[in-house]
Coordinates of C-alpha atoms and ligand atoms in Angstrom, one line a residue:
Chain A
M1 CA 80.4 77.3 113.6
T2 CA 78.8 79.2 110.8
D3 CA 77.4 81.7 113.3
L4 CA 81.0 82.6 114.2
L5 CA 81.2 84.2 110.8
E6 CA 78.1 86.3 110.5
P7 CA 79.0 89.9 109.9
A8 CA 79.5 92.1 112.9
I9 CA 76.2 93.7 113.4
D10 CA 76.5 95.3 116.7
A11 CA 79.9 96.9 116.3
R12 CA 79.5 100.6 116.4
R13 CA 82.0 103.4 116.0
G14 CA 84.6 103.8 118.7
N15 CA 83.5 105.6 121.8
L16 CA 86.4 107.4 123.6
L17 CA 85.0 107.3 127.1
A18 CA 83.9 103.6 127.1
D19 CA 87.0 102.5 125.3
S20 CA 89.3 104.4 127.6
W21 CA 87.6 102.9 130.6
L22 CA 88.0 99.3 129.2
M23 CA 91.7 100.1 128.6
T24 CA 92.0 101.5 132.2
T25 CA 90.5 98.4 133.8
R26 CA 92.7 96.1 131.6
L27 CA 95.8 97.8 133.0
L28 CA 94.5 98.0 136.6
K29 CA 94.1 94.2 136.5
Q30 CA 97.8 94.1 135.5
I31 CA 98.7 96.0 138.6
V32 CA 97.0 93.5 140.8
R33 CA 98.3 90.4 138.9
V34 CA 101.9 91.6 138.5
P35 CA 102.5 93.3 141.8
D36 CA 106.2 93.4 140.9
L37 CA 105.9 96.8 139.4
L38 CA 104.1 98.2 142.4
V39 CA 106.7 96.6 144.7
F40 CA 109.6 97.8 142.7
S41 CA 108.3 101.3 142.4
T42 CA 108.0 101.5 146.2
I43 CA 110.9 99.5 147.4
Q44 CA 113.4 101.8 145.8
P45 CA 112.0 105.0 147.4
I46 CA 111.6 103.2 150.8
M47 CA 115.3 102.4 150.6
F48 CA 116.0 106.0 149.8
V49 CA 114.0 107.1 152.8
L50 CA 115.9 104.8 155.1
L51 CA 119.2 105.7 153.5
F52 CA 118.8 109.4 153.6
R53 CA 116.9 109.5 156.8
Y54 CA 119.2 107.3 158.9
V55 CA 122.5 107.0 157.0
F56 CA 123.2 110.3 155.4
G57 CA 120.6 112.3 157.3
G58 CA 122.9 113.0 160.3
A59 CA 125.5 114.5 158.0
I60 CA 123.1 116.6 156.0
V61 CA 122.4 120.0 157.6
V62 CA 119.2 121.7 156.3
G63 CA 118.3 123.9 159.1
P64 CA 119.3 125.0 162.6
H65 CA 117.1 122.6 164.4
G66 CA 117.6 119.5 162.3
G67 CA 114.3 117.8 161.2
Y68 CA 115.8 116.3 158.0
V69 CA 112.9 113.9 157.6
Q70 CA 110.6 116.9 157.1
Y71 CA 112.9 118.3 154.4
L72 CA 113.4 114.9 152.8
M73 CA 109.9 113.5 152.4
P74 CA 108.5 116.1 149.9
G75 CA 111.6 115.4 147.8
I76 CA 111.0 111.6 148.0
F77 CA 107.4 112.0 147.2
V78 CA 108.1 113.9 144.0
Q79 CA 110.9 111.6 143.0
T80 CA 108.7 108.5 143.5
L81 CA 105.9 109.9 141.5
L82 CA 108.2 110.9 138.7
F83 CA 109.6 107.4 138.4
N84 CA 106.2 105.9 138.6
G85 CA 105.2 108.2 135.7
A86 CA 108.2 107.2 133.7
A87 CA 107.0 103.5 134.0
T88 CA 104.1 104.5 131.8
G89 CA 106.4 104.5 128.8
I90 CA 107.6 101.0 129.6
G91 CA 104.0 99.7 129.6
M92 CA 103.5 101.5 126.3
A93 CA 106.6 99.8 124.8
D94 CA 105.5 96.5 126.1
D95 CA 102.1 96.7 124.3
L96 CA 103.9 97.8 121.2
Q97 CA 106.4 95.1 121.3
K98 CA 103.8 92.4 121.9
G99 CA 101.7 93.6 119.0
L100 CA 98.8 94.4 121.2
V101 CA 98.8 98.0 119.9
D102 CA 98.5 96.7 116.4
R103 CA 95.6 94.5 117.4
F104 CA 93.8 97.5 119.0
R105 CA 94.5 99.6 116.1
S106 CA 93.0 97.1 113.7
M107 CA 89.8 97.2 115.8
P108 CA 87.1 99.9 115.5
I109 CA 88.0 101.6 118.7
A110 CA 88.9 105.2 119.5
R111 CA 92.7 105.1 119.1
S112 CA 93.4 107.7 121.7
A113 CA 91.7 105.4 124.3
L114 CA 95.0 103.5 124.4
L115 CA 96.9 106.6 125.6
V116 CA 94.2 107.9 127.8
G117 CA 93.6 104.5 129.5
R118 CA 97.2 104.1 130.2
S119 CA 97.5 107.5 131.6
I120 CA 94.6 107.1 134.0
S121 CA 95.6 103.6 135.2
D122 CA 99.1 104.9 135.9
L123 CA 97.6 107.7 137.9
I124 CA 95.7 105.2 140.0
R125 CA 98.9 103.3 140.5
A126 CA 100.5 106.5 141.5
L127 CA 97.9 107.0 144.2
L128 CA 98.7 103.5 145.6
V129 CA 102.4 104.2 145.6
F130 CA 101.9 107.6 147.2
A131 CA 99.8 106.1 150.0
I132 CA 102.5 103.6 150.8
M133 CA 105.2 106.3 150.8
L134 CA 103.1 108.5 153.0
I135 CA 102.8 105.7 155.6
V136 CA 106.5 105.1 155.4
G137 CA 107.1 108.9 155.9
V138 CA 104.8 109.1 158.9
L139 CA 106.5 106.0 160.4
T140 CA 109.9 107.6 160.1
G141 CA 108.7 110.8 161.7
F142 CA 107.2 113.0 158.9
R143 CA 104.3 115.3 159.9
F144 CA 102.2 117.7 157.8
G145 CA 102.6 121.2 159.3
D146 CA 100.4 123.5 157.2
G147 CA 96.9 122.1 157.6
W148 CA 94.7 120.2 155.3
G149 CA 94.6 122.8 152.6
G150 CA 98.3 122.7 152.2
A151 CA 98.5 118.9 152.3
I152 CA 95.8 118.6 149.6
G153 CA 97.2 121.4 147.5
G154 CA 100.7 120.0 147.6
T155 CA 99.5 116.5 146.7
L156 CA 97.5 117.8 143.8
L157 CA 100.5 119.7 142.5
M158 CA 102.7 116.6 142.7
F159 CA 100.2 114.4 140.9
G160 CA 99.7 117.0 138.2
F161 CA 103.4 117.2 137.7
A162 CA 103.9 113.5 137.6
F163 CA 101.0 113.2 135.2
A164 CA 102.6 115.7 132.9
F165 CA 106.0 114.1 133.0
S166 CA 104.4 110.6 132.3
W167 CA 103.7 111.9 128.8
I168 CA 107.5 112.2 128.3
G169 CA 107.6 108.5 129.3
I170 CA 104.8 107.7 126.8
M171 CA 106.6 109.6 124.1
I172 CA 109.8 107.7 124.9
G173 CA 107.9 104.4 124.8
L174 CA 106.4 105.2 121.5
V175 CA 109.8 106.1 120.0
V176 CA 112.0 103.3 121.3
K177 CA 109.3 100.5 121.1
T178 CA 111.1 97.9 123.2
V179 CA 110.7 97.3 126.9
E180 CA 114.5 97.2 127.4
A181 CA 115.1 100.4 125.7
A182 CA 112.2 102.1 127.4
Q183 CA 113.6 100.9 130.7
S184 CA 116.9 102.7 130.3
A185 CA 115.8 105.7 128.2
G186 CA 112.8 106.2 130.4
F187 CA 114.6 106.5 133.6
I188 CA 118.2 107.7 132.9
W189 CA 117.3 111.4 132.5
L190 CA 115.4 111.4 135.8
F191 CA 118.5 110.7 137.9
P192 CA 120.3 114.0 137.2
L193 CA 117.0 115.8 137.3
T194 CA 116.1 114.5 140.8
F195 CA 119.6 114.5 142.4
A196 CA 120.7 117.9 141.0
S197 CA 117.7 119.4 142.7
S198 CA 116.6 120.5 146.1
A199 CA 115.0 117.1 146.7
F200 CA 117.6 115.7 149.0
V201 CA 119.9 118.6 149.9
R202 CA 119.8 122.4 149.9
T203 CA 120.9 123.9 146.6
D204 CA 123.0 126.5 148.4
T205 CA 125.4 123.8 149.4
M206 CA 126.2 123.0 145.8
P207 CA 129.0 124.6 143.7
S208 CA 127.7 127.6 141.9
W209 CA 127.7 126.1 138.4
L210 CA 125.5 123.3 139.5
R211 CA 123.4 125.5 141.6
G212 CA 122.4 127.5 138.6
F213 CA 120.9 124.3 137.1
A214 CA 119.5 123.0 140.3
D215 CA 117.6 126.2 141.1
H216 CA 115.8 126.2 137.8
N217 CA 115.3 122.5 137.7
P218 CA 111.6 121.7 137.5
V219 CA 112.0 119.1 140.2
T220 CA 113.4 121.8 142.5
V221 CA 110.5 124.2 142.0
V222 CA 107.9 121.5 142.5
V223 CA 109.6 120.1 145.6
N224 CA 110.0 123.6 147.0
S225 CA 106.3 124.4 146.4
V226 CA 105.3 121.1 148.0
R227 CA 107.5 121.9 151.0
R228 CA 105.8 125.3 151.4
L229 CA 102.4 123.6 151.2
Y230 CA 103.3 120.5 153.4
L231 CA 105.5 122.0 156.1
S232 CA 104.9 124.7 158.8
P233 CA 106.0 128.2 157.8
T234 CA 108.7 128.0 160.4
N235 CA 110.0 124.8 159.1
S236 CA 110.1 126.1 155.5
R237 CA 111.8 129.3 156.6
E238 CA 114.5 127.4 158.5
F239 CA 115.1 125.2 155.5
G240 CA 115.5 128.3 153.4
V241 CA 112.7 127.2 151.0
P242 CA 111.9 130.1 148.7
A243 CA 108.5 131.7 148.9
L244 CA 105.6 129.8 147.5
G245 CA 104.5 132.3 144.9
S246 CA 107.5 132.2 142.5
Q247 CA 108.1 128.5 143.0
L248 CA 104.5 127.5 142.4
L249 CA 104.3 129.8 139.3
Q250 CA 107.4 128.1 137.8
A251 CA 106.1 124.7 138.7
L252 CA 102.8 125.3 137.0
L253 CA 104.5 126.7 134.0
W254 CA 106.6 123.5 133.7
L255 CA 103.6 121.4 134.1
A256 CA 101.7 123.2 131.4
G257 CA 104.7 123.4 129.1
V258 CA 105.4 119.7 129.3
L259 CA 101.8 118.8 128.7
L260 CA 101.5 121.3 125.8
V261 CA 104.6 119.8 124.1
F262 CA 104.4 116.1 124.9
V263 CA 100.7 115.3 124.6
P264 CA 100.3 116.6 121.0
L265 CA 103.7 115.1 120.2
S266 CA 102.7 111.6 121.5
V267 CA 99.3 111.7 119.9
R268 CA 100.9 112.7 116.6
R269 CA 103.5 110.0 116.9
F270 CA 100.8 107.5 117.6
R271 CA 98.8 108.6 114.6
R272 CA 101.8 108.5 112.3
M273 CA 102.5 104.9 113.2
S274 CA 100.6 104.1 110.1
R275 CA 103.1 105.8 107.9
Chain B
M1 CA 81.5 85.5 92.9
T2 CA 82.5 89.0 94.1
D3 CA 85.9 89.8 95.4
A4 CA 86.2 90.4 99.1
V5 CA 89.7 91.7 98.9
V6 CA 91.1 93.7 96.0
V7 CA 94.6 95.0 95.8
E8 CA 95.9 97.0 92.9
S9 CA 99.4 98.3 92.2
L10 CA 100.0 98.7 95.8
V11 CA 103.3 100.4 96.6
K12 CA 104.8 101.0 100.1
T13 CA 108.4 102.1 100.7
F14 CA 110.3 102.3 103.9
G15 CA 113.2 104.7 103.2
T16 CA 114.9 103.0 100.3
T17 CA 113.2 99.6 100.7
R18 CA 110.3 98.9 98.4
A19 CA 108.4 96.6 100.7
L20 CA 105.5 96.5 98.2
D21 CA 106.3 97.2 94.6
G22 CA 103.1 97.1 92.6
L23 CA 101.3 94.3 94.4
D24 CA 98.1 93.0 92.7
L25 CA 95.8 90.6 94.5
T26 CA 92.2 89.5 94.6
V27 CA 90.5 87.2 97.1
P28 CA 87.1 86.1 95.9
E29 CA 84.5 86.0 98.7
G30 CA 84.5 82.7 100.6
S31 CA 87.9 81.6 99.3
V32 CA 91.4 81.4 100.8
L33 CA 94.3 83.1 99.2
G34 CA 97.7 81.8 100.3
L35 CA 100.3 84.6 100.1
L36 CA 103.6 82.8 99.8
G37 CA 107.0 84.4 100.0
P38 CA 110.4 84.3 101.7
N39 CA 111.5 86.6 104.5
G40 CA 111.2 90.2 103.5
A41 CA 108.9 89.5 100.5
G42 CA 106.3 92.0 101.8
K43 CA 103.7 89.6 103.2
T44 CA 103.4 91.4 106.5
T45 CA 103.4 94.8 104.9
A46 CA 100.5 93.7 102.6
V47 CA 98.5 92.5 105.6
R48 CA 99.2 95.7 107.5
V49 CA 98.0 97.9 104.7
L50 CA 94.9 95.8 104.3
S51 CA 94.1 95.9 108.0
T52 CA 94.5 99.7 108.1
L53 CA 97.7 99.6 110.2
L54 CA 99.8 101.1 107.5
V55 CA 98.9 103.6 104.8
A56 CA 100.3 102.7 101.4
D57 CA 102.2 105.2 99.2
S58 CA 100.0 104.5 96.2
G59 CA 97.7 102.0 94.7
R60 CA 94.3 100.7 95.8
A61 CA 93.2 98.3 98.5
E62 CA 89.6 97.4 99.3
V63 CA 88.0 95.1 101.7
C64 CA 84.4 94.2 100.9
G65 CA 84.3 97.1 98.6
V66 CA 85.5 99.6 101.2
D67 CA 88.7 101.5 100.5
V68 CA 91.1 101.0 103.4
R69 CA 92.5 104.4 103.1
R70 CA 89.3 106.4 102.7
D71 CA 87.2 104.6 105.3
P72 CA 89.5 102.7 107.6
V73 CA 87.0 102.7 110.5
R74 CA 84.5 100.7 108.4
V75 CA 87.2 98.3 107.3
R76 CA 88.1 97.6 110.9
R77 CA 84.5 96.5 111.5
L78 CA 84.8 94.0 108.7
I79 CA 88.1 92.3 109.4
G80 CA 89.8 90.1 111.9
L81 CA 93.6 90.3 112.1
T82 CA 95.9 87.7 113.5
G83 CA 99.3 89.2 113.2
Q84 CA 102.7 87.5 112.8
F85 CA 103.1 87.3 116.6
A86 CA 100.3 86.5 119.0
A87 CA 98.9 89.7 120.3
I88 CA 97.2 89.0 123.5
D89 CA 97.4 90.5 127.0
D90 CA 99.7 88.3 129.0
Y91 CA 98.3 89.4 132.3
L92 CA 94.6 88.7 131.5
T93 CA 93.1 85.2 131.5
G94 CA 92.1 83.7 128.3
R95 CA 88.5 84.5 128.9
E96 CA 89.3 88.1 130.0
N97 CA 91.2 88.6 126.8
L98 CA 88.3 87.6 124.7
V99 CA 85.7 89.5 126.8
L100 CA 87.9 92.6 126.5
F101 CA 88.1 92.4 122.8
G102 CA 84.4 91.7 122.6
R103 CA 83.7 94.8 124.7
L104 CA 86.0 96.9 122.6
F105 CA 83.8 95.8 119.6
H106 CA 81.0 97.2 121.7
L107 CA 79.2 94.0 122.5
S108 CA 77.2 94.1 125.7
R109 CA 78.8 92.6 128.8
S110 CA 76.7 89.5 128.5
A111 CA 77.0 89.1 124.8
A112 CA 80.8 89.5 125.1
A113 CA 80.9 86.8 127.8
Q114 CA 78.8 84.4 125.8
R115 CA 80.9 85.0 122.7
A116 CA 84.1 84.4 124.7
D117 CA 82.8 81.1 126.0
E118 CA 81.7 80.0 122.6
L119 CA 85.2 80.7 121.2
L120 CA 87.0 79.2 124.1
E121 CA 85.0 76.0 123.6
R122 CA 85.7 76.1 119.9
F123 CA 89.4 76.5 120.3
E124 CA 89.7 73.9 123.1
L125 CA 90.7 76.5 125.6
T126 CA 87.9 76.1 128.1
D127 CA 90.1 74.3 130.6
A128 CA 92.7 77.1 130.5
A129 CA 90.1 79.9 130.3
S130 CA 90.7 81.1 133.8
R131 CA 94.5 81.0 133.7
I132 CA 96.5 84.1 132.8
A133 CA 97.7 84.0 129.2
K134 CA 101.3 84.2 130.3
T135 CA 101.1 80.6 131.3
Y136 CA 99.9 79.4 127.9
S137 CA 102.0 77.4 125.5
G138 CA 102.9 78.8 122.1
G139 CA 100.1 76.8 120.5
M140 CA 97.5 77.9 123.0
R141 CA 98.5 81.6 122.6
R142 CA 98.1 81.3 118.9
R143 CA 94.7 79.7 119.3
L144 CA 93.6 82.4 121.7
D145 CA 95.0 85.0 119.2
I146 CA 92.9 83.6 116.4
A147 CA 89.9 83.3 118.6
A148 CA 90.4 87.0 119.4
S149 CA 90.3 87.9 115.8
L150 CA 87.0 86.1 115.3
I151 CA 85.2 87.9 118.1
A152 CA 83.2 90.2 115.9
R153 CA 82.4 87.6 113.3
P154 CA 84.5 89.3 110.7
R155 CA 83.8 88.9 107.0
V156 CA 87.5 88.7 106.1
I157 CA 90.3 87.3 108.1
F158 CA 94.0 88.1 107.7
L159 CA 96.3 85.4 109.1
D160 CA 100.0 86.4 109.0
E161 CA 102.2 83.3 109.3
P162 CA 99.9 81.5 111.7
T163 CA 102.1 78.5 112.3
T164 CA 105.6 80.0 112.2
G165 CA 107.3 79.2 115.5
L166 CA 104.9 76.4 116.4
D167 CA 106.0 72.9 117.2
P168 CA 104.8 70.2 114.7
R169 CA 101.9 69.2 117.0
S170 CA 100.6 72.7 117.5
R171 CA 101.0 73.3 113.8
L172 CA 98.8 70.4 113.0
S173 CA 96.1 71.5 115.4
M174 CA 96.3 75.1 114.0
W175 CA 95.8 73.6 110.5
D176 CA 92.7 71.9 111.7
V177 CA 91.4 75.2 113.1
I178 CA 92.1 77.0 109.9
R179 CA 90.6 74.2 107.8
D180 CA 87.4 74.5 109.8
L181 CA 87.2 78.2 109.1
V182 CA 87.8 77.5 105.5
R183 CA 85.1 74.9 105.4
D184 CA 82.7 77.4 106.9
G185 CA 83.3 79.7 104.0
T186 CA 85.4 82.4 105.6
T187 CA 87.3 84.7 103.2
M188 CA 90.9 84.5 104.3
L189 CA 94.2 85.9 103.3
L190 CA 96.9 83.7 104.7
T191 CA 100.6 84.4 104.5
T192 CA 103.1 81.7 104.9
Q193 CA 106.6 80.7 104.0
Y194 CA 105.7 77.1 103.4
L195 CA 104.2 75.7 100.2
E196 CA 102.9 72.7 102.1
E197 CA 100.8 75.0 104.3
A198 CA 99.5 77.0 101.4
D199 CA 98.8 73.7 99.6
L200 CA 96.8 72.4 102.4
L201 CA 94.8 75.4 103.3
A202 CA 94.5 77.8 100.3
S203 CA 92.3 77.6 97.3
S204 CA 94.7 79.7 95.3
I205 CA 98.3 80.9 95.9
A206 CA 100.1 84.0 95.0
V207 CA 103.9 83.8 95.3
I208 CA 105.4 87.1 96.1
D209 CA 109.0 88.3 96.1
A210 CA 110.4 91.8 96.5
G211 CA 106.9 93.2 96.9
H212 CA 105.2 91.9 93.9
V213 CA 103.5 88.7 92.7
I214 CA 105.8 86.5 90.6
A215 CA 103.4 83.6 90.1
R216 CA 99.8 82.8 90.9
G217 CA 97.6 79.7 90.6
T218 CA 96.4 76.7 92.5
S219 CA 99.0 74.7 94.4
D220 CA 98.9 72.0 91.7
E221 CA 99.6 74.5 89.0
L222 CA 102.5 75.9 90.9
K223 CA 104.0 72.5 91.7
A224 CA 103.5 71.5 88.1
S225 CA 105.5 74.6 87.1
V226 CA 108.5 73.2 89.0
G227 CA 108.0 69.6 88.2
G228 CA 105.7 68.4 90.9
T229 CA 106.5 65.5 93.3
R230 CA 109.5 63.4 92.4
L231 CA 110.7 60.0 93.5
E232 CA 114.4 59.8 93.9
L233 CA 116.3 56.5 94.0
V234 CA 120.0 55.8 94.6
V235 CA 121.1 52.3 93.7
D236 CA 124.0 50.6 95.2
H237 CA 125.7 49.4 92.0
A238 CA 125.9 51.7 88.9
E239 CA 125.4 48.8 86.5
R240 CA 121.9 48.3 87.9
L241 CA 120.9 51.8 86.9
A242 CA 119.3 50.8 83.6
I243 CA 117.1 48.2 85.3
A244 CA 116.1 50.6 88.0
A245 CA 115.2 53.2 85.4
D246 CA 112.9 50.7 83.7
V247 CA 111.1 50.0 87.0
L248 CA 110.7 53.7 87.7
E249 CA 109.5 54.3 84.1
R250 CA 106.6 51.9 84.8
V251 CA 105.5 53.4 88.1
G252 CA 106.3 57.0 87.4
D253 CA 104.4 59.7 85.6
G254 CA 107.0 60.6 83.1
P255 CA 110.4 59.7 81.8
P256 CA 113.0 59.0 84.5
S257 CA 116.2 61.0 84.5
I258 CA 119.5 59.2 85.3
E259 CA 122.5 60.7 87.0
Q260 CA 125.3 58.3 86.4
S261 CA 127.8 59.9 88.7
D262 CA 125.8 59.5 91.9
R263 CA 123.9 56.4 90.8
R264 CA 120.6 58.4 91.0
V265 CA 117.4 58.0 89.1
T266 CA 114.6 60.5 89.4
V267 CA 111.0 60.3 88.2
P268 CA 107.9 62.5 88.5
V269 CA 105.1 60.8 90.5
T270 CA 101.6 61.7 91.6
S271 CA 100.8 59.6 94.6
G272 CA 103.4 59.3 97.4
A273 CA 103.4 56.3 99.7
G274 CA 101.7 53.7 97.4
V275 CA 104.3 54.3 94.7
L276 CA 107.1 53.9 97.2
A277 CA 105.9 50.4 98.2
E278 CA 105.4 49.4 94.6
V279 CA 108.9 50.5 93.7
V280 CA 110.5 48.6 96.6
R281 CA 108.6 45.4 95.6
Q282 CA 109.6 45.7 91.9
L283 CA 113.3 46.6 92.6
D284 CA 113.5 43.7 95.0
G285 CA 112.1 41.4 92.4
A286 CA 114.6 42.6 89.8
G287 CA 117.4 42.2 92.3
V288 CA 118.4 45.9 92.5
G289 CA 119.9 47.0 95.8
I290 CA 118.7 50.3 97.1
S291 CA 121.0 52.7 99.0
D292 CA 118.5 55.5 99.2
L293 CA 114.8 56.0 98.2
A294 CA 112.7 59.1 98.9
I295 CA 109.7 61.1 97.7
R296 CA 110.7 64.7 97.2
R297 CA 107.9 67.3 97.2
P298 CA 108.6 70.7 95.7
T299 CA 109.3 73.2 98.4
L300 CA 109.0 76.9 98.3
D301 CA 112.6 76.9 97.4
D302 CA 112.0 74.7 94.4
V303 CA 109.2 77.0 93.3
F304 CA 111.5 79.9 93.6
L305 CA 114.2 78.2 91.8
G306 CA 111.8 77.3 89.1
L307 CA 110.2 80.7 88.9
T308 CA 113.2 83.0 89.2
G309 CA 116.2 80.8 88.5
H310 CA 117.7 81.7 91.9
R311 CA 117.1 80.4 95.3
A312 CA 114.8 82.3 97.6
A313 CA 116.7 84.9 99.4
E314 CA 117.3 84.4 103.2
I315 CA 115.6 80.9 103.2
E316 CA 118.1 78.5 104.5
A317 CA 118.3 75.0 103.0
D318 CA 115.8 73.2 105.1
P319 CA 115.4 69.5 105.2
E320 CA 112.1 69.6 107.0
P321 CA 110.3 72.8 106.2
A322 CA 107.2 71.7 108.1
V323 CA 108.9 71.9 111.4
A324 CA 111.7 74.4 110.8
G325 CA 111.6 78.1 111.2
A326 CA 110.7 77.9 114.8
D327 CA 113.1 80.7 115.7
H328 CA 111.9 83.0 113.1
R329 CA 111.3 86.0 115.4
D330 CA 112.6 89.1 113.6
G331 CA 110.2 91.0 111.4
G332 CA 109.1 94.3 110.2
R333 CA 106.7 95.3 112.9
S334 CA 106.6 99.0 113.3
Ligands
LIG401 N1 108.5 99.5 109.6 C1 109.5 99.3 108.7 N2 110.5 100.1 108.5 C2 111.5 99.8 107.7 N3 111.5 98.7 106.8 C3 110.5 97.9 106.9 C4 109.4 98.1 107.9 N4 108.5 97.1 107.8 C5 109.0 96.3 106.8 N5 110.2 96.7 106.3 C6 110.9 96.1 105.2 O1 110.1 95.8 104.2 C7 110.4 94.6 103.6 C8 109.2 93.7 103.6 O2 108.9 93.4 105.0 P1 107.7 92.4 105.4 O3 107.7 92.4 106.9 O4 106.5 92.9 104.8 O5 108.2 91.0 104.9 P2 107.5 89.6 105.2 O6 107.3 89.0 103.8 O7 106.4 89.7 106.1 O8 108.8 88.9 105.8 P3 108.8 87.8 107.0 O9 108.6 86.4 106.4 O10 110.2 87.9 107.6 O11 107.7 88.1 108.0 C9 111.6 94.0 104.4 O12 112.7 94.3 103.6 C10 111.5 94.8 105.6 O13 112.8 94.9 106.2
LIG402 MG1 106.0 89.0 108.0

């Protein structure tokens, strides 16, 4: 027993890369052991696909030749990834509430590894969720129409966007500190953002006051960019999707803006926890 | 003997609350200091400052000669923290938890695994090692939690209310675990709301209230300050009180005090059970009928009453302090 108490000789200074990787694998195990989260973050969007595709779809006119599933899927993808990103904050709050963050902070590890590890593991979960949604999309009739380049470009854009927005989730988790609060505060603002956008319907069908918001909504510009990259030019034109240039520029500006504001804010908040 | 922990005039405020208000403590190397205080006394805040989770407003805190504020990274390598609530990953198995913490202390993969097995064995968790921690009982979680804080063989261990919320059986086994650590010469700062716990585990005790120390000493000294253990007897007929007082005078450690109105005689005693049997025998011989007989040990509340003249804030009258407080689940975690 005495040997349990010898001073720690092999403990070195925190190493951001190694520590982040340990944190990432810890959280990946969670995904496997608690598939609930994965299931819940895919069941809802699958319901949405079925609902919009088969129930509302017939009544929603997006172009002269129908094809609502083509219009819908990019919107669903973006929405799904955004909600997945918001779940990052819930995990953060969970660790805080359980005191795990305190334990980690009392150990000689790179503190930002907690944030980085969470961010990376959630990105990996996002990949899983996206793969599932893609299969659902293809099964319900969705097809890429603009070649591999467009498909890859659009996917990268969505992931970048969801990654940036997950930092808003992290910030919320750090501020509210309880799972329950993070659950409501983390998701509530995403509903108006995704529904008052071009994700499900064309914004030119909305009343003008709402349209002003919808057209400049970050979700709209990202969904529009993804449509331009995922769909054939004819499809995009029929759906009245604005040209790629301006939409992509706005999307990237949002992405950068959110990262520039929320990454430093979260890191600062995390550091100030010792105040 | 050098001091492993030194705290001097530590002040920490949260808004208008002075959680620490000039706290002074020392823990000599290899000894155990029991930090005793009611809810909100500042115990957790003190532990959080010492374990580099919180930065104090002013004052000095050192662990093994390293200033917690100036060199927190070095302090983190010297300490093990077991917070007020078990901090383990519910979705990892017991072993995975320990291996993770070992790896985060930069042990090699094999060293971490070996260390984890050692600790699982030591804390009687080997059988449960491959189950996810979510399925553990409260006592098992607490043991895993303490095991986790020992991963890097810390020089100083902080234990914040290690038995609050445990059932009596888990509490006893936790006491065993802590006593073993004590025997091995670990320097420990242990917070508790129970005098009994501090009594059993700590070599010296500091009673804190409102963020500063109001008394310090060994448990015997503290108990003595509030009168120590007493034997209380209630007789069935008031006219036998005088005879009863004579009996108690003989077995007790001091003069008995008589309360005529409720037929009660009280006397200070040192040894518990033996005295009790002796008193029963003698009273029986003298033909005195007993309606109530009990040994009363001083509780934290008594110490408080003795020290401050008022009852400890927020501590409810508690007939069995050793098992109560199970639902104490609020707390100042930030
Ligand atoms: N993060 C915080 N923000 C605001 N007030 C706090 C914070 N942490 C502690 N306090 C306050 O500081 C005081 C001391 O709290 P602390 O948690 O140190 O007490 P304690 O002795 O550990 O109590 P308990 O027995 O309930 O654990 C309390 O009044 C508490 O409300
Ligand atoms: Mg406390």
